[in-house]
Amino acid sequence: MSLFLCVDCGGSKTSAVITDRSGTILGRALGGPSNFAYMSASAFTDAVRVAVSNALKTCVSPPSIDPIPLPPNTEMFASAWFGISGVDSLAAVANASAALSALLRIPLGPRLVVANDTHLLAAPLRLHPDIKHAVAAIGGTGSCVVSFQRQPSGMLSELARTGGWGWILGDEGGGFHVGRETMRQMMHDAARSSLGMEPLPPSSLKAKVLERFGIHGVENAPEVLPVVHLPEPSTAEAAATVPSYLLVAREKRLSQLAPLVFEAAFKDKDPFALNVLKVCAEGLADQIAMLCREPGEDPNLKPRAVEANKAVLCFGGSLVGIEDYRVLIREALAKKGHVFKYVEFVDDAAAVGAVGLASLGRT
């Protein structure tokens, strides 16, 4: 009952961190993807099990070589805090909580906190006593934006949210959007070429994408369409006859293009790639701006909106972890009249959450 657990569950990985009552980190480990909206309850639980079981190896005496089995024989955790991508409704919270309660042997109630992963990002609000509002923006495989208010007790309460709708309906500024926008702009340029217009300058990004999918020549760019739309093979026999990239889930074929786009934009200085990222940054900025009140705007129009110049913007996620991309988002926000008083990037949300959880346990 002396351990405090925080787990950051995202579309790419699961990060678990365990501290003692003093806030000293005793164990940490990673697991596979754990977006609750995209997988079964059992697959989600398995991803969490791997991360927590391995994090516990250095929390027992003597340290264990093997993962610690879950559920534990006794109650090991004083409390646990889960920030879970894809948990966007009360029903999802209830379902995830039930699975985690059984896995960790923590009774449902105040000792087990389950919320969307943006809640972990708002922790920096506690570092700025002169303000009481935060906007947490996740930009990783997907995206989601949530605003918070600090209560007199020090706890954070959610004000409003947008995004987190998945790769088909949204995820503006996230990896899915970056890959999708790359494909869209490539197809747009192919249509432009069909009109006999002046050729566009070469693009290192276009070359990288076409090479990824075994397509030769930019004039053959429309051949990427089957890459986007064909489903994964349904049988092992069929899988043996298709290119390896078609074995990847369709949405992942898009999000896995993001590293190519960032490399082309910020290393190769490719104007085409940079324009893709500007469009995506604008999309995430629109989501952030939706939760903000413009300077001088009637507060009655959006009663739960925050004023950027009196709030902290907390970024989290692999894409917004790249400073050049954050600059594009902040520039887009500034053009909309939203300049935040503070801007933070939370590099290790699970560690920040675990230490914060332990501090609450000492009060």
PDB file of C-alpha atoms in Angstrom, residues 12-152:
ATOM      1  CA  SER A  12       1.597   4.364 -29.835  1.00  0.00           C
ATOM      2  CA  LYS A  13       2.679   3.135 -26.416  1.00  0.00           C
ATOM      3  CA  THR A  14       1.821   2.641 -22.754  1.00  0.00           C
ATOM      4  CA  SER A  15       4.091   4.291 -20.180  1.00  0.00           C
ATOM      5  CA  ALA A  16       3.920   3.208 -16.523  1.00  0.00           C
ATOM      6  CA  VAL A  17       5.762   4.936 -13.659  1.00  0.00           C
ATOM      7  CA  ILE A  18       5.716   3.895  -9.988  1.00  0.00           C
ATOM      8  CA  THR A  19       6.890   6.010  -7.031  1.00  0.00           C
ATOM      9  CA  ASP A  20       7.077   5.619  -3.289  1.00  0.00           C
ATOM     10  CA  ARG A  21       5.322   7.992  -0.884  1.00  0.00           C
ATOM     11  CA  SER A  22       8.177  10.508  -1.100  1.00  0.00           C
ATOM     12  CA  GLY A  23       7.746  10.775  -4.869  1.00  0.00           C
ATOM     13  CA  THR A  24      10.966   8.899  -5.689  1.00  0.00           C
ATOM     14  CA  ILE A  25      10.578   6.916  -8.904  1.00  0.00           C
ATOM     15  CA  LEU A  26      11.133   3.227  -8.173  1.00  0.00           C
ATOM     16  CA  GLY A  27      10.135   1.665 -11.462  1.00  0.00           C
ATOM     17  CA  ARG A  28       9.102   2.464 -14.987  1.00  0.00           C
ATOM     18  CA  ALA A  29       8.400   0.508 -18.171  1.00  0.00           C
ATOM     19  CA  LEU A  30       6.741   0.703 -21.558  1.00  0.00           C
ATOM     20  CA  GLY A  31       4.084  -1.399 -23.223  1.00  0.00           C
ATOM     21  CA  GLY A  32       2.351  -1.452 -26.584  1.00  0.00           C
ATOM     22  CA  PRO A  33      -0.493   0.795 -27.830  1.00  0.00           C
ATOM     23  CA  SER A  34      -3.450   1.216 -25.468  1.00  0.00           C
ATOM     24  CA  ASN A  35      -5.941   3.605 -27.065  1.00  0.00           C
ATOM     25  CA  PHE A  36      -9.167   2.439 -25.438  1.00  0.00           C
ATOM     26  CA  ALA A  37     -11.312   3.425 -28.417  1.00  0.00           C
ATOM     27  CA  TYR A  38      -9.392   1.297 -30.912  1.00  0.00           C
ATOM     28  CA  MET A  39      -9.065  -2.036 -29.124  1.00  0.00           C
ATOM     29  CA  SER A  40     -10.962  -4.577 -27.100  1.00  0.00           C
ATOM     30  CA  ALA A  41     -11.010  -4.375 -23.304  1.00  0.00           C
ATOM     31  CA  SER A  42      -8.820  -7.483 -23.106  1.00  0.00           C
ATOM     32  CA  ALA A  43      -6.217  -6.091 -25.527  1.00  0.00           C
ATOM     33  CA  PHE A  44      -6.173  -2.813 -23.587  1.00  0.00           C
ATOM     34  CA  THR A  45      -5.751  -4.669 -20.304  1.00  0.00           C
ATOM     35  CA  ASP A  46      -2.928  -6.771 -21.743  1.00  0.00           C
ATOM     36  CA  ALA A  47      -0.999  -3.654 -22.826  1.00  0.00           C
ATOM     37  CA  VAL A  48      -1.365  -2.170 -19.339  1.00  0.00           C
ATOM     38  CA  ARG A  49      -0.420  -5.493 -17.744  1.00  0.00           C
ATOM     39  CA  VAL A  50       2.870  -5.637 -19.662  1.00  0.00           C
ATOM     40  CA  ALA A  51       3.867  -2.088 -18.720  1.00  0.00           C
ATOM     41  CA  VAL A  52       2.903  -2.290 -15.037  1.00  0.00           C
ATOM     42  CA  SER A  53       4.266  -5.817 -14.513  1.00  0.00           C
ATOM     43  CA  ASN A  54       7.652  -4.752 -15.859  1.00  0.00           C
ATOM     44  CA  ALA A  55       7.653  -1.472 -13.920  1.00  0.00           C
ATOM     45  CA  LEU A  56       7.093  -3.449 -10.722  1.00  0.00           C
ATOM     46  CA  LYS A  57      10.288  -5.493 -11.198  1.00  0.00           C
ATOM     47  CA  THR A  58      12.411  -2.842  -9.478  1.00  0.00           C
ATOM     48  CA  CYS A  59       9.790  -2.041  -6.836  1.00  0.00           C
ATOM     49  CA  VAL A  60      10.039  -5.319  -4.927  1.00  0.00           C
ATOM     50  CA  SER A  61      12.778  -6.565  -2.628  1.00  0.00           C
ATOM     51  CA  PRO A  62      14.898  -8.101  -3.915  1.00  0.00           C
ATOM     52  CA  PRO A  63      14.364  -6.784  -7.467  1.00  0.00           C
ATOM     53  CA  SER A  64      12.872  -9.344  -9.809  1.00  0.00           C
ATOM     54  CA  ILE A  65      14.248 -10.473 -13.145  1.00  0.00           C
ATOM     55  CA  ASP A  66      10.799 -11.492 -14.290  1.00  0.00           C
ATOM     56  CA  PRO A  67       7.685  -9.296 -14.567  1.00  0.00           C
ATOM     57  CA  ILE A  68       5.547  -9.246 -11.425  1.00  0.00           C
ATOM     58  CA  PRO A  69       2.304 -11.185 -12.058  1.00  0.00           C
ATOM     59  CA  LEU A  70      -0.952  -9.262 -12.078  1.00  0.00           C
ATOM     60  CA  PRO A  71      -3.390  -9.213 -10.372  1.00  0.00           C
ATOM     61  CA  PRO A  72      -1.118  -9.094  -7.283  1.00  0.00           C
ATOM     62  CA  ASN A  73      -1.716 -11.389  -4.327  1.00  0.00           C
ATOM     63  CA  THR A  74      -2.117  -8.364  -2.042  1.00  0.00           C
ATOM     64  CA  GLU A  75      -2.944  -4.704  -2.509  1.00  0.00           C
ATOM     65  CA  MET A  76       0.286  -3.075  -3.679  1.00  0.00           C
ATOM     66  CA  PHE A  77      -0.877   0.395  -4.694  1.00  0.00           C
ATOM     67  CA  ALA A  78      -2.015   3.191  -2.435  1.00  0.00           C
ATOM     68  CA  SER A  79      -3.538   4.814  -5.509  1.00  0.00           C
ATOM     69  CA  ALA A  80      -3.299   4.839  -9.304  1.00  0.00           C
ATOM     70  CA  TRP A  81      -3.929   7.461 -11.956  1.00  0.00           C
ATOM     71  CA  PHE A  82      -4.614   6.468 -15.561  1.00  0.00           C
ATOM     72  CA  GLY A  83      -4.637   8.929 -18.438  1.00  0.00           C
ATOM     73  CA  ILE A  84      -6.124   6.969 -21.334  1.00  0.00           C
ATOM     74  CA  SER A  85      -6.396   7.974 -24.959  1.00  0.00           C
ATOM     75  CA  GLY A  86      -9.875   7.152 -26.234  1.00  0.00           C
ATOM     76  CA  VAL A  87     -11.607   7.497 -22.865  1.00  0.00           C
ATOM     77  CA  ASP A  88     -13.975  10.314 -23.788  1.00  0.00           C
ATOM     78  CA  SER A  89     -17.256   9.401 -22.102  1.00  0.00           C
ATOM     79  CA  LEU A  90     -18.596   8.309 -18.727  1.00  0.00           C
ATOM     80  CA  ALA A  91     -19.303   4.869 -20.172  1.00  0.00           C
ATOM     81  CA  ALA A  92     -15.688   4.507 -21.333  1.00  0.00           C
ATOM     82  CA  VAL A  93     -14.431   5.622 -17.926  1.00  0.00           C
ATOM     83  CA  ALA A  94     -16.646   3.038 -16.221  1.00  0.00           C
ATOM     84  CA  ASN A  95     -15.559   0.220 -18.535  1.00  0.00           C
ATOM     85  CA  ALA A  96     -11.853   1.028 -18.245  1.00  0.00           C
ATOM     86  CA  SER A  97     -12.126   1.450 -14.476  1.00  0.00           C
ATOM     87  CA  ALA A  98     -13.721  -1.965 -14.047  1.00  0.00           C
ATOM     88  CA  ALA A  99     -10.978  -3.669 -16.052  1.00  0.00           C
ATOM     89  CA  LEU A 100      -8.182  -1.837 -14.219  1.00  0.00           C
ATOM     90  CA  SER A 101      -9.697  -2.432 -10.795  1.00  0.00           C
ATOM     91  CA  ALA A 102      -9.650  -6.173 -11.415  1.00  0.00           C
ATOM     92  CA  LEU A 103      -6.146  -6.089 -12.898  1.00  0.00           C
ATOM     93  CA  LEU A 104      -4.517  -4.119 -10.077  1.00  0.00           C
ATOM     94  CA  ARG A 105      -6.676  -5.165  -7.140  1.00  0.00           C
ATOM     95  CA  ILE A 106      -7.631  -1.562  -6.431  1.00  0.00           C
ATOM     96  CA  PRO A 107     -11.281  -1.058  -5.462  1.00  0.00           C
ATOM     97  CA  LEU A 108     -13.391   1.272  -7.555  1.00  0.00           C
ATOM     98  CA  GLY A 109     -13.419   4.674  -5.915  1.00  0.00           C
ATOM     99  CA  PRO A 110     -11.068   7.570  -5.135  1.00  0.00           C
ATOM    100  CA  ARG A 111      -7.919   5.434  -5.078  1.00  0.00           C
ATOM    101  CA  LEU A 112      -8.340   4.617  -8.789  1.00  0.00           C
ATOM    102  CA  VAL A 113      -8.534   7.689 -11.028  1.00  0.00           C
ATOM    103  CA  VAL A 114      -9.328   7.086 -14.699  1.00  0.00           C
ATOM    104  CA  ALA A 115      -9.586   9.936 -17.187  1.00  0.00           C
ATOM    105  CA  ASN A 116      -8.562  11.003 -20.671  1.00  0.00           C
ATOM    106  CA  ASP A 117      -4.799  11.280 -21.179  1.00  0.00           C
ATOM    107  CA  THR A 118      -4.998  15.076 -21.494  1.00  0.00           C
ATOM    108  CA  HIS A 119      -5.604  15.240 -17.735  1.00  0.00           C
ATOM    109  CA  LEU A 120      -1.991  14.210 -17.115  1.00  0.00           C
ATOM    110  CA  LEU A 121      -0.739  17.096 -19.229  1.00  0.00           C
ATOM    111  CA  ALA A 122      -2.397  19.800 -17.144  1.00  0.00           C
ATOM    112  CA  ALA A 123      -0.082  19.139 -14.175  1.00  0.00           C
ATOM    113  CA  PRO A 124       2.164  22.187 -14.987  1.00  0.00           C
ATOM    114  CA  LEU A 125      -0.739  24.438 -13.945  1.00  0.00           C
ATOM    115  CA  ARG A 126       0.327  23.739 -10.358  1.00  0.00           C
ATOM    116  CA  LEU A 127       3.705  25.372 -11.119  1.00  0.00           C
ATOM    117  CA  HIS A 128       2.104  28.735 -11.910  1.00  0.00           C
ATOM    118  CA  PRO A 129       0.207  30.117  -8.888  1.00  0.00           C
ATOM    119  CA  ASP A 130      -0.615  33.370 -10.716  1.00  0.00           C
ATOM    120  CA  ILE A 131      -3.033  31.650 -13.110  1.00  0.00           C
ATOM    121  CA  LYS A 132      -5.856  29.155 -12.689  1.00  0.00           C
ATOM    122  CA  HIS A 133      -6.494  27.850 -16.199  1.00  0.00           C
ATOM    123  CA  ALA A 134      -4.689  25.416 -18.496  1.00  0.00           C
ATOM    124  CA  VAL A 135      -5.252  24.076 -21.987  1.00  0.00           C
ATOM    125  CA  ALA A 136      -3.765  20.632 -22.599  1.00  0.00           C
ATOM    126  CA  ALA A 137      -3.099  19.772 -26.244  1.00  0.00           C
ATOM    127  CA  ILE A 138      -2.074  16.274 -27.278  1.00  0.00           C
ATOM    128  CA  GLY A 139      -0.412  15.949 -30.655  1.00  0.00           C
ATOM    129  CA  GLY A 140       0.911  12.430 -31.142  1.00  0.00           C
ATOM    130  CA  THR A 141      -0.544   9.646 -33.246  1.00  0.00           C
ATOM    131  CA  GLY A 142      -3.872  11.415 -32.759  1.00  0.00           C
ATOM    132  CA  SER A 143      -4.889  14.669 -31.093  1.00  0.00           C
ATOM    133  CA  CYS A 144      -7.205  16.026 -28.410  1.00  0.00           C
ATOM    134  CA  VAL A 145      -7.541  19.363 -26.602  1.00  0.00           C
ATOM    135  CA  VAL A 146      -9.005  19.878 -23.118  1.00  0.00           C
ATOM    136  CA  SER A 147      -9.189  22.965 -20.881  1.00  0.00           C
ATOM    137  CA  PHE A 148      -8.958  22.890 -17.092  1.00  0.00           C
ATOM    138  CA  GLN A 149      -9.507  25.094 -14.052  1.00  0.00           C
ATOM    139  CA  ARG A 150      -7.658  24.796 -10.757  1.00  0.00           C
ATOM    140  CA  GLN A 151     -10.001  24.514  -7.797  1.00  0.00           C
ATOM    141  CA  PRO A 152      -9.229  26.069  -4.368  1.00  0.00           C
TER     142      PRO A 152
END
